[in-house]
PDB file of C-alpha atoms in Angstrom:
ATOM      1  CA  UNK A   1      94.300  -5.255  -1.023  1.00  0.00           C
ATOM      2  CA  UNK A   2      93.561  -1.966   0.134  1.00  0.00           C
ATOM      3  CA  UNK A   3      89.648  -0.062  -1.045  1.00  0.00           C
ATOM      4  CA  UNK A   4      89.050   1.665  -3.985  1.00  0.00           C
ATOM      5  CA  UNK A   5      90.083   5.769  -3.114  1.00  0.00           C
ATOM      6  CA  UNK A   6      86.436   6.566  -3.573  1.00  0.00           C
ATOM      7  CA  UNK A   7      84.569   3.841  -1.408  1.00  0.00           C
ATOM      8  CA  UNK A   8      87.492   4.178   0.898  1.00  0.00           C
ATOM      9  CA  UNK A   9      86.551   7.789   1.366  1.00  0.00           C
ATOM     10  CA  UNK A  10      82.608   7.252   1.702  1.00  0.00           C
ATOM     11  CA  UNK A  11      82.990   4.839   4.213  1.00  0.00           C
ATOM     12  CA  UNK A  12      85.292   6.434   5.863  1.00  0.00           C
ATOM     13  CA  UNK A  13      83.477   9.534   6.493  1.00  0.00           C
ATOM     14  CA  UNK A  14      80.517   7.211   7.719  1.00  0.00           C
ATOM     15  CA  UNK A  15      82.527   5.843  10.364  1.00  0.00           C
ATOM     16  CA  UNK A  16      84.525   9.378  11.498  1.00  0.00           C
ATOM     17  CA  UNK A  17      81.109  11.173  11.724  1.00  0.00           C
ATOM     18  CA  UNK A  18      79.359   7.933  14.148  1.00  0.00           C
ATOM     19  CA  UNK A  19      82.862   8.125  16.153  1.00  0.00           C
ATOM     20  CA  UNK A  20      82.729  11.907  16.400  1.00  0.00           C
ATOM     21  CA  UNK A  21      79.115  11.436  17.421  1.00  0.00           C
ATOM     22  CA  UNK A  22      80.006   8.939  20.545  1.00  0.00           C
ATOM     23  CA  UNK A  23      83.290  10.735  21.417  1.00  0.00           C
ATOM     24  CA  UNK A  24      81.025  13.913  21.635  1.00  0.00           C
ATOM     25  CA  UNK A  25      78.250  11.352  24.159  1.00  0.00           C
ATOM     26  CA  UNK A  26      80.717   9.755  26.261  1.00  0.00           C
ATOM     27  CA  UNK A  27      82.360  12.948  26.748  1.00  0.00           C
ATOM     28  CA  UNK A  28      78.677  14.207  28.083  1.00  0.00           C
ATOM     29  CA  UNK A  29      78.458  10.961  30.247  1.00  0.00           C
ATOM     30  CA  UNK A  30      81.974  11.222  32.207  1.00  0.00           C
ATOM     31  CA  UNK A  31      81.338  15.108  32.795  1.00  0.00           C
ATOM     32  CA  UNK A  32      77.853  14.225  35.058  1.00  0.00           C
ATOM     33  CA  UNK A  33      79.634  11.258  36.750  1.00  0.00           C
ATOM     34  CA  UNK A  34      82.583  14.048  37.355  1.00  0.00           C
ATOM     35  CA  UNK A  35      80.212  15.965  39.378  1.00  0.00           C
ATOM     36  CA  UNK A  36      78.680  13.574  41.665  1.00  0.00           C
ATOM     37  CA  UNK A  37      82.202  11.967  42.423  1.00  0.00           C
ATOM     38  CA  UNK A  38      83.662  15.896  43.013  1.00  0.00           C
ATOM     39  CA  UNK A  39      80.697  16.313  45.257  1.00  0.00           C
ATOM     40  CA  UNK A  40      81.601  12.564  46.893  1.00  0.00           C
ATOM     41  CA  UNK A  41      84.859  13.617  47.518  1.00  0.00           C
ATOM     42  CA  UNK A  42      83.641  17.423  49.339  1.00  0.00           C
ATOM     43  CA  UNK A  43      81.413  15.595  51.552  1.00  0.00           C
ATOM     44  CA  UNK A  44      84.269  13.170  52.486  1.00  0.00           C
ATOM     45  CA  UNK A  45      86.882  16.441  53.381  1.00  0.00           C
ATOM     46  CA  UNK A  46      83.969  18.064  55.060  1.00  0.00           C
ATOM     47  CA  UNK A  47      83.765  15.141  57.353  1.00  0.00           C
ATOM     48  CA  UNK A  48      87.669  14.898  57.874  1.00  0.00           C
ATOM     49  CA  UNK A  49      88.377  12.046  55.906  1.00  0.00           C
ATOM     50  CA  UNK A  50      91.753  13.071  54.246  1.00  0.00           C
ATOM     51  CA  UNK A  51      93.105   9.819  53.743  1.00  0.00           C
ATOM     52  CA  UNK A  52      90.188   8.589  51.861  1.00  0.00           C
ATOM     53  CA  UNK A  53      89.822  11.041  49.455  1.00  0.00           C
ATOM     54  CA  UNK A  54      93.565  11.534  48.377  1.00  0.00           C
ATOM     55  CA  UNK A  55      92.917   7.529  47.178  1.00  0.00           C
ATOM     56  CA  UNK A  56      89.515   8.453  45.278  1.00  0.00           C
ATOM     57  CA  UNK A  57      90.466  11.980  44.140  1.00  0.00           C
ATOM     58  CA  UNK A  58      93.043   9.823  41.723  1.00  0.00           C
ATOM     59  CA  UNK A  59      89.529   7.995  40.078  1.00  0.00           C
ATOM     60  CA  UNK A  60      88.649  11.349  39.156  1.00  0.00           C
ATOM     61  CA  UNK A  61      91.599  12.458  37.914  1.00  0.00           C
ATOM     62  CA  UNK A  62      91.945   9.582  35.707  1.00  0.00           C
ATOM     63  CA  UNK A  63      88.704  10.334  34.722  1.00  0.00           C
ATOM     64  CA  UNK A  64      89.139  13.716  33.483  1.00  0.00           C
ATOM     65  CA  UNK A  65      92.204  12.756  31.532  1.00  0.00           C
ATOM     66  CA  UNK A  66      90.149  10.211  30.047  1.00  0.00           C
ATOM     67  CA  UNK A  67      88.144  12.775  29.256  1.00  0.00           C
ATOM     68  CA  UNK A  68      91.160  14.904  27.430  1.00  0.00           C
ATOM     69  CA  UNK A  69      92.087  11.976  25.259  1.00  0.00           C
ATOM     70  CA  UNK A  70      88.404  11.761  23.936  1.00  0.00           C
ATOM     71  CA  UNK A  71      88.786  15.730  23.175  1.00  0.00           C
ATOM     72  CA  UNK A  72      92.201  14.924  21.520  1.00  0.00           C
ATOM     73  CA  UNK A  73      90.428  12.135  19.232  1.00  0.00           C
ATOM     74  CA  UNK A  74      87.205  14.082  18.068  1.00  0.00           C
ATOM     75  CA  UNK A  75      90.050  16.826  17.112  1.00  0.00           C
ATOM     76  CA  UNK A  76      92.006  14.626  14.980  1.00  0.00           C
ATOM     77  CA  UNK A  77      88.564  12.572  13.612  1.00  0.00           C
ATOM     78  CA  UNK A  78      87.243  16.094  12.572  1.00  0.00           C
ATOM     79  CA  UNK A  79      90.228  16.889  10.814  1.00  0.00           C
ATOM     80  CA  UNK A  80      90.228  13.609   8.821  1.00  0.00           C
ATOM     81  CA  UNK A  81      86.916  14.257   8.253  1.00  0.00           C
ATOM     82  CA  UNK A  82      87.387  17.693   6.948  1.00  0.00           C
ATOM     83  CA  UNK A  83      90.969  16.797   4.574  1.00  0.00           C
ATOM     84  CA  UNK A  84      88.990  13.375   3.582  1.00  0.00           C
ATOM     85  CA  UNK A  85      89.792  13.909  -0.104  1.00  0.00           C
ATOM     86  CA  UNK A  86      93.682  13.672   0.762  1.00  0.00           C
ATOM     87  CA  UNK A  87      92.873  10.186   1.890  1.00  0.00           C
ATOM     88  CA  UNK A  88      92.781   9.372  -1.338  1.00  0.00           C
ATOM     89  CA  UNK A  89      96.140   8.857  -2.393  1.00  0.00           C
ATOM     90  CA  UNK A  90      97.751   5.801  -1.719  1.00  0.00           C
ATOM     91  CA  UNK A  91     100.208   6.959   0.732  1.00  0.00           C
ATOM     92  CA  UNK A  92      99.451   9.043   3.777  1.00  0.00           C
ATOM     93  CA  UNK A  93      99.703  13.491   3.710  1.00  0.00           C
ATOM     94  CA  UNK A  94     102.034  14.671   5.620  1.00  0.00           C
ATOM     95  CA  UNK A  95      99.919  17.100   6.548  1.00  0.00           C
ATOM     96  CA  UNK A  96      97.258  14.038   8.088  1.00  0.00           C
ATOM     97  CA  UNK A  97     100.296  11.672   9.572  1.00  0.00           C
ATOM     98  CA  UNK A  98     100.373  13.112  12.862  1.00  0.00           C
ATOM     99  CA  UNK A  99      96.411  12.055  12.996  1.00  0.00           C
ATOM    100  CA  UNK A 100      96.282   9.012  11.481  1.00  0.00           C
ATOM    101  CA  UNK A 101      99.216   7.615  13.424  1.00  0.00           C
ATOM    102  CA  UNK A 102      97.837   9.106  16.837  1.00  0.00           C
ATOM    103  CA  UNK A 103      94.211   7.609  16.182  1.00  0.00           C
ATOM    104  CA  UNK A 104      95.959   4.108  15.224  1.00  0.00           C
ATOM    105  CA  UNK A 105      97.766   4.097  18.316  1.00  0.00           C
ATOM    106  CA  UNK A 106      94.866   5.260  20.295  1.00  0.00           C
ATOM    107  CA  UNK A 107      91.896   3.621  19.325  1.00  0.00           C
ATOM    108  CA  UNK A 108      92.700   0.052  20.390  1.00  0.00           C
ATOM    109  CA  UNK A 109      93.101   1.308  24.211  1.00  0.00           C
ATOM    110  CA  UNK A 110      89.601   3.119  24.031  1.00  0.00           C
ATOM    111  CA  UNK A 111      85.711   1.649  24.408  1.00  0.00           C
ATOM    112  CA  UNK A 112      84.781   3.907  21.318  1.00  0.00           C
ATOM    113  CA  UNK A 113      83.840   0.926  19.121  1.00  0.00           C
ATOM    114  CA  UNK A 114      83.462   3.411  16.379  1.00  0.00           C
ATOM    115  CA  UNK A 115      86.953   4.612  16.505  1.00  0.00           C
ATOM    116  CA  UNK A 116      87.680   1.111  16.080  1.00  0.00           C
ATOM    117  CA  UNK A 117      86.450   0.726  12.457  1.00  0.00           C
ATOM    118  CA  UNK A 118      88.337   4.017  11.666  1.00  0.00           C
ATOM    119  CA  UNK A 119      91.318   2.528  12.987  1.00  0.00           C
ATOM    120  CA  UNK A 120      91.055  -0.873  10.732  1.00  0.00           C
ATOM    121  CA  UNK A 121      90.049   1.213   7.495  1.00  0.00           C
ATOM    122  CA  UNK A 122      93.552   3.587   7.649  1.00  0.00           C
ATOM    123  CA  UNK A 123      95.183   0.359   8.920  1.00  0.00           C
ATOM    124  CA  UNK A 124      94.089  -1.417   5.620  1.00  0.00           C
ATOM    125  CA  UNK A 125      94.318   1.530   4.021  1.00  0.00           C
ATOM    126  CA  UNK A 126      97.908   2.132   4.314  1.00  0.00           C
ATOM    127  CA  UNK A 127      99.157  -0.919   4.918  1.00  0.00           C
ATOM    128  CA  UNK A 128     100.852  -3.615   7.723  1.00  0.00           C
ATOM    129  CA  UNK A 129     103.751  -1.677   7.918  1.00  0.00           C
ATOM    130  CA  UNK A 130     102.493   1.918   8.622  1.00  0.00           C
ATOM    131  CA  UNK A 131     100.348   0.245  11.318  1.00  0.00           C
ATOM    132  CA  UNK A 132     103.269  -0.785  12.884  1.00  0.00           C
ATOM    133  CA  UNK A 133     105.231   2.538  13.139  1.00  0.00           C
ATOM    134  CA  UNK A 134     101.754   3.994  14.535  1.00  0.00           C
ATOM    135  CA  UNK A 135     101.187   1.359  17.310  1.00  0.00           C
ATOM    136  CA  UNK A 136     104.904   1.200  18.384  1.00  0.00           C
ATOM    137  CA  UNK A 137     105.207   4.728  17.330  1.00  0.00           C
ATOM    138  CA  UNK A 138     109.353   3.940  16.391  1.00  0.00           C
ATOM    139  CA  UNK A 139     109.071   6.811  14.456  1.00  0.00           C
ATOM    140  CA  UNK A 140     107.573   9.330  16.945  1.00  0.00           C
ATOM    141  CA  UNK A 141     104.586  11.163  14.924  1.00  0.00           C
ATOM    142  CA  UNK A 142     102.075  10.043  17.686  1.00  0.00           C
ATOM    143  CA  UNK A 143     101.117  13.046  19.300  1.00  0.00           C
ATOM    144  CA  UNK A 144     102.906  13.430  22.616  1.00  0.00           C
ATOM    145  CA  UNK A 145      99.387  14.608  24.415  1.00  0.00           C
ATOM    146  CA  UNK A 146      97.891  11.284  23.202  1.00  0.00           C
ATOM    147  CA  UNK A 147     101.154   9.191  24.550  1.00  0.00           C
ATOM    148  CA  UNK A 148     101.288  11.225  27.680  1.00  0.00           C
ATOM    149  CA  UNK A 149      97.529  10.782  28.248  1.00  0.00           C
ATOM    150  CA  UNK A 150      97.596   6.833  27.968  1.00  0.00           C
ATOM    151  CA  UNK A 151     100.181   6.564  30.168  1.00  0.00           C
ATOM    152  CA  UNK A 152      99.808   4.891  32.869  1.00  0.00           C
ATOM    153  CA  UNK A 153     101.838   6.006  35.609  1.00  0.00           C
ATOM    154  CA  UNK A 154     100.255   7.559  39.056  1.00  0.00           C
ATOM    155  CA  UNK A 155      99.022  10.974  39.513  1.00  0.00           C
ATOM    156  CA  UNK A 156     101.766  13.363  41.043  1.00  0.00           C
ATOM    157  CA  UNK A 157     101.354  14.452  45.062  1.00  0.00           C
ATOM    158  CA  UNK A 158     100.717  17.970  43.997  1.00  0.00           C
ATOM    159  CA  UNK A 159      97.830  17.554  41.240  1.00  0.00           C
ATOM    160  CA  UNK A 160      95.995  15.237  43.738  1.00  0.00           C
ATOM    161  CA  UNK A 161      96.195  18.533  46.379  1.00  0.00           C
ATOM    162  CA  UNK A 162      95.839  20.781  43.809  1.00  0.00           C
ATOM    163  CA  UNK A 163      92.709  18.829  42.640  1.00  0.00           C
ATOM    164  CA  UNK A 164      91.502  18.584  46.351  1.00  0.00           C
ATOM    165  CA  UNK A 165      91.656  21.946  46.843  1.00  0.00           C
ATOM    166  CA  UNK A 166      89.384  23.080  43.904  1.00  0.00           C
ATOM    167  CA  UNK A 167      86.807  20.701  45.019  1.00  0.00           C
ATOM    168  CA  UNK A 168      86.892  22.310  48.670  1.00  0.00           C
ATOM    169  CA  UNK A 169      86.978  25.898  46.779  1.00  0.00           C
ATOM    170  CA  UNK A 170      83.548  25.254  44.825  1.00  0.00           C
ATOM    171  CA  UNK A 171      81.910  23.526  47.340  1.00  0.00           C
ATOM    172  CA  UNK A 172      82.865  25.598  50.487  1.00  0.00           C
ATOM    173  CA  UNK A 173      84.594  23.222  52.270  1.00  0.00           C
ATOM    174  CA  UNK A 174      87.564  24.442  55.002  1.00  0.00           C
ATOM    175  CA  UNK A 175      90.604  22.737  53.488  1.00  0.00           C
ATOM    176  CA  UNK A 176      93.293  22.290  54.206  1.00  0.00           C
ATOM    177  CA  UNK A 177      91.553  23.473  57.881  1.00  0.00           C
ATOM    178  CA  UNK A 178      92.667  27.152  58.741  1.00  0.00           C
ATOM    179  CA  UNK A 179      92.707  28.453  61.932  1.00  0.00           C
ATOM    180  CA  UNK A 180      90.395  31.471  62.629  1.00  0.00           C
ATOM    181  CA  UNK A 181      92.405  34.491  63.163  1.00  0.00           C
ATOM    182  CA  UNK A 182      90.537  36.151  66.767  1.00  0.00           C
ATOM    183  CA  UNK A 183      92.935  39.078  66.427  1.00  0.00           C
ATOM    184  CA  UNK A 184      94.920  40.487  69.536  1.00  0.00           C
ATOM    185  CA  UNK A 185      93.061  39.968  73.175  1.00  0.00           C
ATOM    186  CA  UNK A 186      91.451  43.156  74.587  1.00  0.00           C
ATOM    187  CA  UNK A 187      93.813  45.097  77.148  1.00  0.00           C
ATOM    188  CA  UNK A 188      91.348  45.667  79.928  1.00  0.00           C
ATOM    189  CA  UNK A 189      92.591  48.100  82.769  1.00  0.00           C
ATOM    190  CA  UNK A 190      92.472  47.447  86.528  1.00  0.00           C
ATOM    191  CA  UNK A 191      90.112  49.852  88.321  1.00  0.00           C
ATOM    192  CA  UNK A 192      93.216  51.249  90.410  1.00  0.00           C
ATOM    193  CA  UNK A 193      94.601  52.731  87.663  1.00  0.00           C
ATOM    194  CA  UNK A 194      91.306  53.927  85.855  1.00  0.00           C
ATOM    195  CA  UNK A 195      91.005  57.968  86.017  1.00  0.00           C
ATOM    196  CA  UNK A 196      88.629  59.525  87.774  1.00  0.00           C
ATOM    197  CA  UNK A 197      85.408  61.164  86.446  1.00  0.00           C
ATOM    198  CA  UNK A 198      86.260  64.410  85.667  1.00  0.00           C
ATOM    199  CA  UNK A 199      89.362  63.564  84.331  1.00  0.00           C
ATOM    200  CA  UNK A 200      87.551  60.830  81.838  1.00  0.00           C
ATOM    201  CA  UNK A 201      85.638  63.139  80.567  1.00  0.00           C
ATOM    202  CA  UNK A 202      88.131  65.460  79.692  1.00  0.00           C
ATOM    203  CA  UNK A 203      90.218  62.984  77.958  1.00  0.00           C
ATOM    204  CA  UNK A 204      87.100  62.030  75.636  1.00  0.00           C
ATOM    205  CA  UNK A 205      86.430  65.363  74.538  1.00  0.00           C
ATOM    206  CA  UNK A 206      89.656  66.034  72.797  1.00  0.00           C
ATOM    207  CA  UNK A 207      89.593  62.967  70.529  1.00  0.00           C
ATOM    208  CA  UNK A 208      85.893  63.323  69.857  1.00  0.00           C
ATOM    209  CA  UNK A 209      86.955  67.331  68.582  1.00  0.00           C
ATOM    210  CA  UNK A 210      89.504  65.561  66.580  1.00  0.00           C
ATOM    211  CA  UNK A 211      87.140  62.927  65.021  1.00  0.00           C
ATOM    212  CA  UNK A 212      84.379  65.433  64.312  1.00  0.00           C
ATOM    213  CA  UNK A 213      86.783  67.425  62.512  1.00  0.00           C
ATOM    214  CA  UNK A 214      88.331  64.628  60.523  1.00  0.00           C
ATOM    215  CA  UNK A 215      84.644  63.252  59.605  1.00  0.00           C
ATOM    216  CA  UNK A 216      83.911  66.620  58.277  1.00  0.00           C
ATOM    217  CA  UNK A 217      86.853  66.834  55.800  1.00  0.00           C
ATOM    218  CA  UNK A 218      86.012  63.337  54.725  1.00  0.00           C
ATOM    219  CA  UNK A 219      82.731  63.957  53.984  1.00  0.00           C
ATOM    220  CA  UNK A 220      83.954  67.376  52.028  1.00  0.00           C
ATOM    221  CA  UNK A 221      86.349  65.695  50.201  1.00  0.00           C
ATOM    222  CA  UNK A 222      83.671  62.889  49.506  1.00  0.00           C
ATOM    223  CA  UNK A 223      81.576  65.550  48.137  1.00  0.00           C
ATOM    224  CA  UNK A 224      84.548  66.904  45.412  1.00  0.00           C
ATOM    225  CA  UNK A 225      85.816  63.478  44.521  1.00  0.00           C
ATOM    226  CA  UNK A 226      84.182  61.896  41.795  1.00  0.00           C
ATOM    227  CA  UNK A 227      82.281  58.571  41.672  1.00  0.00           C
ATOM    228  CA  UNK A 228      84.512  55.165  41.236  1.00  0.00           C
ATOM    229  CA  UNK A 229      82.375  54.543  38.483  1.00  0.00           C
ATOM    230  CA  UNK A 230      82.630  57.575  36.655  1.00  0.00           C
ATOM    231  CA  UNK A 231      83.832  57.298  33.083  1.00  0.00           C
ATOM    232  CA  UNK A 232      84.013  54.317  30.757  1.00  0.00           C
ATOM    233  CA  UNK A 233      84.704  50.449  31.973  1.00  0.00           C
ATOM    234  CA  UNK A 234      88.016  48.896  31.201  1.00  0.00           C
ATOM    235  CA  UNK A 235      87.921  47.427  27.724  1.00  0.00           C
ATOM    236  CA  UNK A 236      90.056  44.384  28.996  1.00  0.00           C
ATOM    237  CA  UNK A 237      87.638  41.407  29.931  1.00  0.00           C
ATOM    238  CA  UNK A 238      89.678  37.856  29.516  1.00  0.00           C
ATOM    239  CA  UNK A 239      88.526  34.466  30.565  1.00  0.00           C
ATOM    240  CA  UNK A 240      90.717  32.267  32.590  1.00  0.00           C
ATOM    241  CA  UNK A 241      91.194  28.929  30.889  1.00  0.00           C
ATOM    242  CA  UNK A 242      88.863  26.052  32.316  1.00  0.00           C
ATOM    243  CA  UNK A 243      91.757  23.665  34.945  1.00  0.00           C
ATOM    244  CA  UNK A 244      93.027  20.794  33.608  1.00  0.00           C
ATOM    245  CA  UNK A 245      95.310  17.826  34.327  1.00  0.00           C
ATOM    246  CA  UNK A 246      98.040  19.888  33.078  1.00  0.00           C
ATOM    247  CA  UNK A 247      97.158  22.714  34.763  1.00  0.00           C
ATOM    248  CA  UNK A 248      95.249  22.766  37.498  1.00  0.00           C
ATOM    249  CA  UNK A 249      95.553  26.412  38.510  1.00  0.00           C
ATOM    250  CA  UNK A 250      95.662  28.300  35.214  1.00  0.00           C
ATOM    251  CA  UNK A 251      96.696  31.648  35.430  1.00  0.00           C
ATOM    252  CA  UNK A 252      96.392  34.612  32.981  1.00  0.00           C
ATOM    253  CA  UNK A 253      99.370  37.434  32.849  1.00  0.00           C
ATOM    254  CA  UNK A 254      99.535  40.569  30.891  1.00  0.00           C
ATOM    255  CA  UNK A 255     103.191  42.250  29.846  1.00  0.00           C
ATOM    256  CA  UNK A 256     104.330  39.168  32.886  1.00  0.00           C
ATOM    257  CA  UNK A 257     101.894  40.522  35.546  1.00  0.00           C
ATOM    258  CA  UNK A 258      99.339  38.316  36.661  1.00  0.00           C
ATOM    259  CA  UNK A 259      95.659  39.237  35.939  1.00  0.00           C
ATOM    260  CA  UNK A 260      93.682  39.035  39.414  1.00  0.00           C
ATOM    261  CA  UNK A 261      89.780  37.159  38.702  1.00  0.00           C
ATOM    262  CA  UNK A 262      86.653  38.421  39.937  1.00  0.00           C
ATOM    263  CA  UNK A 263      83.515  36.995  39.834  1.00  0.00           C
ATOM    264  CA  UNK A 264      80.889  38.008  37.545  1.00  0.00           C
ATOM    265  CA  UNK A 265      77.254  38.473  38.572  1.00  0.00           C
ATOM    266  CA  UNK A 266      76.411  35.301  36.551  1.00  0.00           C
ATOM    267  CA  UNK A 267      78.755  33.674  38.182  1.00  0.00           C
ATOM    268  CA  UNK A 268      81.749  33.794  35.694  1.00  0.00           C
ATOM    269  CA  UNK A 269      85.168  34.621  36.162  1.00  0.00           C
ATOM    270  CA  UNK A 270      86.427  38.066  34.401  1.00  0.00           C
ATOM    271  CA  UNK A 271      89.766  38.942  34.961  1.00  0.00           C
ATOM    272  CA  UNK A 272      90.598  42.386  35.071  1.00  0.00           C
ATOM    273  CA  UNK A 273      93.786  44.799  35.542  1.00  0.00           C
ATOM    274  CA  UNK A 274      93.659  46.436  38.281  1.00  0.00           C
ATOM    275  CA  UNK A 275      95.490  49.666  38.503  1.00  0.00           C
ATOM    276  CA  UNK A 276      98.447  50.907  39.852  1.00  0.00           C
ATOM    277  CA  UNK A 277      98.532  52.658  43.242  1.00  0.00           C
ATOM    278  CA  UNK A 278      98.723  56.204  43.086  1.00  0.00           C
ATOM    279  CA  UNK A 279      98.003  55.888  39.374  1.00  0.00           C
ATOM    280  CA  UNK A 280      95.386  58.285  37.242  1.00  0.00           C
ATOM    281  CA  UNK A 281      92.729  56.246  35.293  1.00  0.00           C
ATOM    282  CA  UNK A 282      90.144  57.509  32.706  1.00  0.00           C
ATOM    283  CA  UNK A 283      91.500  61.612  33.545  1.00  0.00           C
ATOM    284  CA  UNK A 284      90.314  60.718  36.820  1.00  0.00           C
ATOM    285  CA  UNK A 285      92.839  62.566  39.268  1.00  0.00           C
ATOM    286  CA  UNK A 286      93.834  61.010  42.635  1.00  0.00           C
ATOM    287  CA  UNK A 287      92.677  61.197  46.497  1.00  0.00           C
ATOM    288  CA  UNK A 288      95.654  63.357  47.321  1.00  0.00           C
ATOM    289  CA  UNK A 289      95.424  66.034  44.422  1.00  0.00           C
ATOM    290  CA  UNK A 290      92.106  66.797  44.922  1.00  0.00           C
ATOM    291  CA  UNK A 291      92.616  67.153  48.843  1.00  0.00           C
ATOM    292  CA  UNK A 292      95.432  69.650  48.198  1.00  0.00           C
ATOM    293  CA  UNK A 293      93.072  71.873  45.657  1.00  0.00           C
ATOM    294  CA  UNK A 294      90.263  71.517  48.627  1.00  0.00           C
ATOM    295  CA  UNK A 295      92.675  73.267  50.439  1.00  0.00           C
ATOM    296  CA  UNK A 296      92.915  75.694  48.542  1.00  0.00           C
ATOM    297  CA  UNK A 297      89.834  76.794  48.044  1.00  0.00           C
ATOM    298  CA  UNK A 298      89.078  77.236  51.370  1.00  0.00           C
ATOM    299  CA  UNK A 299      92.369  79.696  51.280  1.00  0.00           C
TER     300      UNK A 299
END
């Protein structure tokens, strides 16, 4: 027989707010395990150990998506928790099925002991046969993130590179190894064919002329342009969405252009528009313009 609609309620807000409470902590706890195994896995590319950590890069990876099912959970327990009063009524909201269902389905694959209880009161609540549809999910209102994350199939090749290649990225680590690019070898000239003194010198005068005279209309032209930081800052400041299993590069486009991230000083990322080539920002006119009304000046 299922509870009373007010005891049902009041106990089982007691039990959403103590599983909320250890999502929330065990969420905490994976997170600090996350870093030392990320840092594990740096030291093990550093020392060339590929092989090894493509095998324990996929620990952490089903770590983190652990970790997204927990977040997933405390959603759907907070909702509950907030629409308890619909739980009231002997059959389930529309409104709540999609969380009910997904937490029923859930809960028995988790270690949240908590979560268990919630599952058993909704289970008793609603009855043998609802359980069913949730744990089989026949009628598919389990929430595709939840079924997706407690699947159990391997990682794909490219999230365990993409994955490896964030860890190398914070911690500084060359990888995939690049080659370092020594640029074109110097063209040094046999003394046969060097020219003789007087002739040297000659030939290093003109370009020295030249340079002095293009280092003094640079530093003119210096002198008329304004400051890059003249005028006021961009209002556009956006914050790239943290990687996930999903999406392990997340990128953020404006009007389909891709917004270019640059570090903060506190370390953050701020993505900002850059502007066009050529283009006038803040009233601010371009290099060229103000070279041609230099010129004419001096006229």
């Amino acid at each position: 027989m299922p509870p009373a609609g007010a005891a049902f309620v009041a106990k089982l807000k007691v039990q959403l707010k103590l599983a909320i409470a250890r999502l929330r902590m065990v969420q905490k706890r994976d997170e600090a395990l996350a870093k030392t195994q990320r840092r594990a896995m740096a030291q093990l590319l550093d020392v060339g150990k590929e092989d090894s950590a493509r095998i324990r890069v996929e620990n952490i990876i089903r770590s983190d998506i652990t970790t997204e099912l927990h977040e997933i959970l405390e959603l759907y327990c907070e909702l509950l928790l907030a629409r308890a009063g619909l739980l009231e009524a002997p059959t389930c909201d529309p409104g709540l099925e999609e969380a009910v269902k997904s937490i029923i389905y859930a809960a028995p694959k988790t270690e949240i002991k908590e979560l268990h209880q919630v599952r058993t009161l909704l289970a008793e609540k609603f009855g043998k046969e609802f359980a069913l549809q949730a744990v089989e999910n026949s009628d598919g209102k389990v929430s595709e993130k939840v079924v997706k994350k407690l699947s159990v199939t391997p990682p794909r090749e490219e999230l365990v590179v993409g994955y490896l290649e964030e860890i190398a990225k914070v911690y500084g680590v060359n990888w995939p190894k690049k080659k370092a690019n020594l640029g074109e070898p110097p063209d040094f000239m046999d003394e046969d064919e060097s020219p003789s003194g007087g002739q040297a010198q000659k030939n290093l005068e003109v370009p020295l002329k030249a340079e002095d005279k293009e280092a003094e209309a640079q530093e003119e032209l210096s002198k008329a342009t304004p400051p890059v930081s003249f005028g006021p800052a961009s209002p556009l400041h956006v914050n790239p969405p943290p990687p996930s299993t999903d999406n392990i590069h997340p990128k953020v486009t404006l009007n389909h252009q891709q917004l270019q991230s640059k570090q903060s000083p506190a370390g953050g990322g701020v993505v900002k528009k850059a502007p066009a080539k050529g283009s006038i920002a803040d009233g601010i006119p371009d290099v060229d313009e103000l070279a041609k009304r230099f010129a004419a000046l001096k006229k």
